[in-house]
C-alpha positions as semicolon CSV with decimal commas, in nm:
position;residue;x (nm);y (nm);z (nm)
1;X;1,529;3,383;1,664
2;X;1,732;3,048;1,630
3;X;1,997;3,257;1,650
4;X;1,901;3,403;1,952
5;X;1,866;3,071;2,081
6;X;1,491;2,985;2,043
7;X;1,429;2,639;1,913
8;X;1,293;2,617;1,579
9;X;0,945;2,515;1,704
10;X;0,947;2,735;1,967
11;X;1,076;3,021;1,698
12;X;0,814;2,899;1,411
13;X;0,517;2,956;1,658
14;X;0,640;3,316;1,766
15;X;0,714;3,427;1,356
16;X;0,359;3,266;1,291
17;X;0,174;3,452;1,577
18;X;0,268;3,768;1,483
19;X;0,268;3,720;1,084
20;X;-0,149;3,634;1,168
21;X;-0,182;3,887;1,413
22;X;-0,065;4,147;1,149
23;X;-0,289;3,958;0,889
24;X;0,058;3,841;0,684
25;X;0,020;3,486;0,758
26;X;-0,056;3,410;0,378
27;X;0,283;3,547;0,309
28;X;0,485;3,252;0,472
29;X;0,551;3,060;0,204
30;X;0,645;3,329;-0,038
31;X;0,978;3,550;-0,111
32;X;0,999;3,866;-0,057
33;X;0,957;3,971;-0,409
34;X;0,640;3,813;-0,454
35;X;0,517;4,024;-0,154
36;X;0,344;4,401;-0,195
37;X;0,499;4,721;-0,020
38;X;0,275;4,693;0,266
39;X;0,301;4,295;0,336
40;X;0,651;4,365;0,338
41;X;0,645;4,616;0,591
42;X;0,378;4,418;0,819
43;X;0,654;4,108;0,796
44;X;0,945;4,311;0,929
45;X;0,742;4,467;1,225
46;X;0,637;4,065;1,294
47;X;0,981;3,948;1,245
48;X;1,102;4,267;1,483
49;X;0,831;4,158;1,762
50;X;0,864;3,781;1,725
51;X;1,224;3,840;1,879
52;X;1,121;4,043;2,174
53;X;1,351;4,248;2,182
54;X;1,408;4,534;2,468
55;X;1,444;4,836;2,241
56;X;1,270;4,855;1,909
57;X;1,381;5,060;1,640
58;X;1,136;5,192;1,377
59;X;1,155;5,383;1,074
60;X;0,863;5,488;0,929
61;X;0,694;5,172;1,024
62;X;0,351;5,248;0,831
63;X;0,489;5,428;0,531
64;X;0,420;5,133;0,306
65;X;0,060;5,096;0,473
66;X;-0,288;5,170;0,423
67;X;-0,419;5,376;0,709
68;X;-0,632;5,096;0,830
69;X;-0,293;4,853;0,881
70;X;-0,085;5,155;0,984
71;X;-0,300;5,170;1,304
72;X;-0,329;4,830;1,334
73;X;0,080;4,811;1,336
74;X;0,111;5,108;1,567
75;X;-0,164;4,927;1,840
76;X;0,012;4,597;1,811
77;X;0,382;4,774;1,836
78;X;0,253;5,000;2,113
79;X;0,081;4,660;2,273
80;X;0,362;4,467;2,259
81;X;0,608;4,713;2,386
82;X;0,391;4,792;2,677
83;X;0,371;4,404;2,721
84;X;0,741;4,340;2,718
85;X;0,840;4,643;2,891
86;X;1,069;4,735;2,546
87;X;1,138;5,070;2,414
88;X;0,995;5,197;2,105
89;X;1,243;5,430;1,890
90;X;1,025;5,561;1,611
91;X;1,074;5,772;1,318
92;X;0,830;5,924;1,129
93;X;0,666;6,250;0,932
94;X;0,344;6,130;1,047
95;X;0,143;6,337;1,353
96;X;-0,091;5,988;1,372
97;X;0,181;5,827;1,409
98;X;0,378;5,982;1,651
99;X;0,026;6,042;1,880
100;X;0,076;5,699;1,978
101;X;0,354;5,764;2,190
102;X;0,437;5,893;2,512
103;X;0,741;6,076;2,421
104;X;0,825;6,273;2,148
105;X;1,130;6,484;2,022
106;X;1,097;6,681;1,733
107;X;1,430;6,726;1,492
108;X;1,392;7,032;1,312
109;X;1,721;7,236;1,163
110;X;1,928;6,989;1,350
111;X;1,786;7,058;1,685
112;X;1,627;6,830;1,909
113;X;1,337;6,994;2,083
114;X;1,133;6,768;2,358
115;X;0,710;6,798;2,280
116;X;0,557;6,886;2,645
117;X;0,200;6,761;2,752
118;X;0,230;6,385;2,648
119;X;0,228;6,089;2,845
């Protein structure tokens, strides 16, 4: 974010909004090794939203999680997304996963196929 040219306040208060709204905020303080699977994966989803960025890239972003924080970090991805007007490119194995969007290609073989009847 400081990078990006937030101030450091400014990009403290966007890291710590989504680290508690993805129920990380504990986590802080702590490096990475000292973190589970899961926590891990809920920090770089905040740390990827906390930058607003216009296109997101995901790859399996719940395959770390419980399915109780997978669909919490699929509604707040989708939410922000939808919020920021940002893309969402997502990867994953998972059909509850991939319901949450309103696009989907399917790679099978090495050919892209285009799902009809979403969005």
């Amino acid at each position: 974010l400081r990078l990006g040219g937030a101030r450091r306040k400014e990009a403290e208060e966007r890291s710590l909004e989504w680290l508690e709204r993805l129920e990380v905020g504990e986590v802080r303080a702590k490096r990475p090794g000292e973190v589970s699977g899961g926590q891990g994966q809920r920090v770089a989803v905040a740390r990827a939203l906390a930058a607003r960025p216009r296109v997101i890239f995901a790859d399996e972003p719940t395959g770390a999680l419980d399915s109780l924080n997978g669909e919490r970090v699929m509604t707040l991805l989708t939410e922000a997304a939808r919020d920021t007007n940002a893309a969402v490119v997502l990867v994953t194995h998972e059909a509850r996963v991939a319901a949450y969007s309103d696009r989907e290609v399917v790679v099978r073989d090495g050919q892209a196929r285009e799902m009809a009847g979403l969005a």
